[in-house]
mmCIF file with all atom_site columns, C-alpha atoms in Angstrom:
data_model
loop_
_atom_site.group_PDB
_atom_site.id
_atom_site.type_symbol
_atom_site.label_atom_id
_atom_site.label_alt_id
_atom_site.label_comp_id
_atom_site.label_asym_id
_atom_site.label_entity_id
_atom_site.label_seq_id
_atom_site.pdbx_PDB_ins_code
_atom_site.Cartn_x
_atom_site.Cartn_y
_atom_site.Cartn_z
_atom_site.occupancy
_atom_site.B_iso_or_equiv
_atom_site.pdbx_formal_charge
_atom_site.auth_seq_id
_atom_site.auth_comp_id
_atom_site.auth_asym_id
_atom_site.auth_atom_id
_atom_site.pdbx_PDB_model_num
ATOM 1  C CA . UNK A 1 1  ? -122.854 9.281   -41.535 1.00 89.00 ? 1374 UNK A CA 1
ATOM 2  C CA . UNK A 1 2  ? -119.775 11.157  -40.720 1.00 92.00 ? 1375 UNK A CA 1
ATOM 3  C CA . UNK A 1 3  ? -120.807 11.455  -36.654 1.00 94.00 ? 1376 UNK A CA 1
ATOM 4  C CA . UNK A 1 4  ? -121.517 7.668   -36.636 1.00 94.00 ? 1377 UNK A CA 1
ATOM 5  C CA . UNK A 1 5  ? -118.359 6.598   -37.834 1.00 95.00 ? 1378 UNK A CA 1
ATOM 6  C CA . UNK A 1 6  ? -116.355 9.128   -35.327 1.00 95.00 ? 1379 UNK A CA 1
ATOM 7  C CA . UNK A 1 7  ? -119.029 7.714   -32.937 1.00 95.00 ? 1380 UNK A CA 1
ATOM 8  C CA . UNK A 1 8  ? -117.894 3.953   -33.330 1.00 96.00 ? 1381 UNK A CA 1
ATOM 9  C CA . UNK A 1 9  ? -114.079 5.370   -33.354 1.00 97.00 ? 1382 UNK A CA 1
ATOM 10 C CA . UNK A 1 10 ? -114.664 6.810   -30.180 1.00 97.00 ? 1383 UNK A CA 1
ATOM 11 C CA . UNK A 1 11 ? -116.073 3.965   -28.869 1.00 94.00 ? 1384 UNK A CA 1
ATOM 12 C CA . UNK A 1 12 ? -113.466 1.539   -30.210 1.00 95.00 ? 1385 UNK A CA 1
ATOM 13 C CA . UNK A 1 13 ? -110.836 3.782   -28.934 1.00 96.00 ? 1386 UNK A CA 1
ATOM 14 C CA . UNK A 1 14 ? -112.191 3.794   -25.637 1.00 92.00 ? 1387 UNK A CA 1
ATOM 15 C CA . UNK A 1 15 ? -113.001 0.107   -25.088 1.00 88.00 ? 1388 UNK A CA 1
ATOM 16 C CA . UNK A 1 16 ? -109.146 -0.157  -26.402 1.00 93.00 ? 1389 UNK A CA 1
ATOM 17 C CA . UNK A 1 17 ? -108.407 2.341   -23.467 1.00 93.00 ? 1390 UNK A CA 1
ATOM 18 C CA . UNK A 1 18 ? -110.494 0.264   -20.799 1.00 87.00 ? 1391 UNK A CA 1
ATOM 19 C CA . UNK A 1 19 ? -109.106 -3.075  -21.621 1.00 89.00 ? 1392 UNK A CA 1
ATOM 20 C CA . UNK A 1 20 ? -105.322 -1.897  -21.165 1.00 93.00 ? 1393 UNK A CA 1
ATOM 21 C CA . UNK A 1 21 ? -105.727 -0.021  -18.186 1.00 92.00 ? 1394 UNK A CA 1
ATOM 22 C CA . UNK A 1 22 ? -107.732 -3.204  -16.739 1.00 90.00 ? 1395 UNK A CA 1
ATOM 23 C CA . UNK A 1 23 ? -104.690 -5.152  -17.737 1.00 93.00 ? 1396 UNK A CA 1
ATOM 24 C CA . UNK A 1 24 ? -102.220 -2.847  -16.318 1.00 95.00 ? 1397 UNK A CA 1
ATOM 25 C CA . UNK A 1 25 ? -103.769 -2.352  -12.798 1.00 93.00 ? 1398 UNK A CA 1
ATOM 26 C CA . UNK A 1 26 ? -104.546 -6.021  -12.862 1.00 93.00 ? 1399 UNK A CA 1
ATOM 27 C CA . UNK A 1 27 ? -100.224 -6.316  -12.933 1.00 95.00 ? 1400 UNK A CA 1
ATOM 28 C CA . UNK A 1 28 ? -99.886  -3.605  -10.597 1.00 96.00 ? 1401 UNK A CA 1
ATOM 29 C CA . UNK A 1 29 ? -102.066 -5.398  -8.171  1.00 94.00 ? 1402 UNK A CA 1
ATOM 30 C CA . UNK A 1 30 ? -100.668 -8.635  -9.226  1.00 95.00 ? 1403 UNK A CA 1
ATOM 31 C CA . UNK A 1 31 ? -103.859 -10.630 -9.271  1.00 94.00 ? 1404 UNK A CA 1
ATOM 32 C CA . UNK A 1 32 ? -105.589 -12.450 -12.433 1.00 93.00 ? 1405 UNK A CA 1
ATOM 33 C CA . UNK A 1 33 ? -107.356 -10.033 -15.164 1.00 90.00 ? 1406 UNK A CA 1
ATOM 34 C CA . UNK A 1 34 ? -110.295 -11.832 -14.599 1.00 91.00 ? 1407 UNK A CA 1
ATOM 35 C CA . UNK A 1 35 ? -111.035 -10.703 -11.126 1.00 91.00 ? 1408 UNK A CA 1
ATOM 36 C CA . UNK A 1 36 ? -110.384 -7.237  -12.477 1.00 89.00 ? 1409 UNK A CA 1
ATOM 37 C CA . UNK A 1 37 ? -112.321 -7.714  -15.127 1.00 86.00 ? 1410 UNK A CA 1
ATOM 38 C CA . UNK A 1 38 ? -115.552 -8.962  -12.847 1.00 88.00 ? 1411 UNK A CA 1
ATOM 39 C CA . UNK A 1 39 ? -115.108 -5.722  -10.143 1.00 89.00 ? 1412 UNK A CA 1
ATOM 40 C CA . UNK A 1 40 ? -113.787 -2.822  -11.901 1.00 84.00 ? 1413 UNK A CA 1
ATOM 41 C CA . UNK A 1 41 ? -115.232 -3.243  -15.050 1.00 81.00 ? 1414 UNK A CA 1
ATOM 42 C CA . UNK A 1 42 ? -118.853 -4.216  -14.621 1.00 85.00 ? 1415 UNK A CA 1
ATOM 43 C CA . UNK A 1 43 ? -118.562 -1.476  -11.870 1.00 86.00 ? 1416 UNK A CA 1
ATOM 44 C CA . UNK A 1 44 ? -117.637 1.044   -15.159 1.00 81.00 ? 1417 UNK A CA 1
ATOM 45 C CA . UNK A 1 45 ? -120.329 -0.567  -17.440 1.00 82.00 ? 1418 UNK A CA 1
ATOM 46 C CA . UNK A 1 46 ? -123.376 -0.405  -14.493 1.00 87.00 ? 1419 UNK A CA 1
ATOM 47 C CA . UNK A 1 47 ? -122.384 3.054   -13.197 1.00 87.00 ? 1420 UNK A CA 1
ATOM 48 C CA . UNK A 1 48 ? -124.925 5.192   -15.425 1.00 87.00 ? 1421 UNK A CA 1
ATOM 49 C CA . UNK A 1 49 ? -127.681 2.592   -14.448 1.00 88.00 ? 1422 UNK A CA 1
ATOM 50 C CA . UNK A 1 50 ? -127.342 2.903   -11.389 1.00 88.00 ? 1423 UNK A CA 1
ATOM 51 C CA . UNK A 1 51 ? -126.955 6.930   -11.435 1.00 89.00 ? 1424 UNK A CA 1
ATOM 52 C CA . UNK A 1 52 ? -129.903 7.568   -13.217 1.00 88.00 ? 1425 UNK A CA 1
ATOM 53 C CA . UNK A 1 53 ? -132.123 4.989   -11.126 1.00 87.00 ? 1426 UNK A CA 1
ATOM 54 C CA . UNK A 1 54 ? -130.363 7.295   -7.886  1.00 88.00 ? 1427 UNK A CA 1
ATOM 55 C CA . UNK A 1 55 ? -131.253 10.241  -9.168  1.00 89.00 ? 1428 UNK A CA 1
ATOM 56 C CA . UNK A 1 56 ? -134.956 9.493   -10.156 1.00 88.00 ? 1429 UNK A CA 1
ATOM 57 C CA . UNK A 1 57 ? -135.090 7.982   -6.774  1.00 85.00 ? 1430 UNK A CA 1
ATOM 58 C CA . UNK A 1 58 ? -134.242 11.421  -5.416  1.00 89.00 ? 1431 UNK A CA 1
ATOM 59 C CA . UNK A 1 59 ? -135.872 13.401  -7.561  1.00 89.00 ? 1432 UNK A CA 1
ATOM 60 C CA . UNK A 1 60 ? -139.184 11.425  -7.145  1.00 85.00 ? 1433 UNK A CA 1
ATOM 61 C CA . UNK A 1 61 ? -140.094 9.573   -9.980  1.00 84.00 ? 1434 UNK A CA 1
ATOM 62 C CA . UNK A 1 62 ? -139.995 6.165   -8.805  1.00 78.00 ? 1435 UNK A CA 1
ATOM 63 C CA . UNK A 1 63 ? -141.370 5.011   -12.038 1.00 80.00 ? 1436 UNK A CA 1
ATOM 64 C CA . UNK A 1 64 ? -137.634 5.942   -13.882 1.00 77.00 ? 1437 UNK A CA 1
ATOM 65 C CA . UNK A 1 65 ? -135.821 4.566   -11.167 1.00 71.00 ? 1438 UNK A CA 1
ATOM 66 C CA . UNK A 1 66 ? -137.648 1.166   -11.228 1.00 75.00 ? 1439 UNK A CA 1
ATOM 67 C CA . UNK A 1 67 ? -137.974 1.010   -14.942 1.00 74.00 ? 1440 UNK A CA 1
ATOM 68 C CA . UNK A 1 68 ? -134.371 1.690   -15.465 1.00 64.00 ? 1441 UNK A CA 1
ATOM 69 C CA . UNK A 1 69 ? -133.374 -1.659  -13.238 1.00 62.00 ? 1442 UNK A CA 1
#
C-alpha cells in the first residue's frame, strides 16, 4: 500500500512538473499554452508508444509493434 501511494505522489508530482514547464516555455516562446499543450505534450505522453512499437519493429516482432498502435 505504501509503494502505491509514493506511486500516485510521484505521479502527481510529475504531472505538476509537466504542466509548469509547459506553461513556462509556452511564455518563453510567447505563443498560447494550448499550442504547447497539443505539440510538446502529446509528443511526451506518445513517446513510449511509439519506442516500443520501434523497437519491436527492429527487433522483429511485428506482432508487438502492431499490437502496441
Amino acid at each position: 500500500m505504501l509503494q502505491l501511494l509514493c506511486a500516485l505522489a510521484m505521479l502527481i508530482a510529475g504531472a505538476e512538473l509537466l504542466v509548469h514547464c509547459a506553461v513556462r516555455m509556452a511564455a518563453n516562446l510567447k505563443v498560447r499554452p494550448l499550442l504547447i499543450g497539443l505539440t510538446v505534450v502529446a509528443f511526451g505522453s506518445s513517446a513510449p508508444q511509439m519506442t516500443v512499437s520501434l523497437q519491436a519493429a527492429l527487433n522483429d516482432t511485428p506482432d508487438i509493434a502492431v499490437g502496441s498502435v
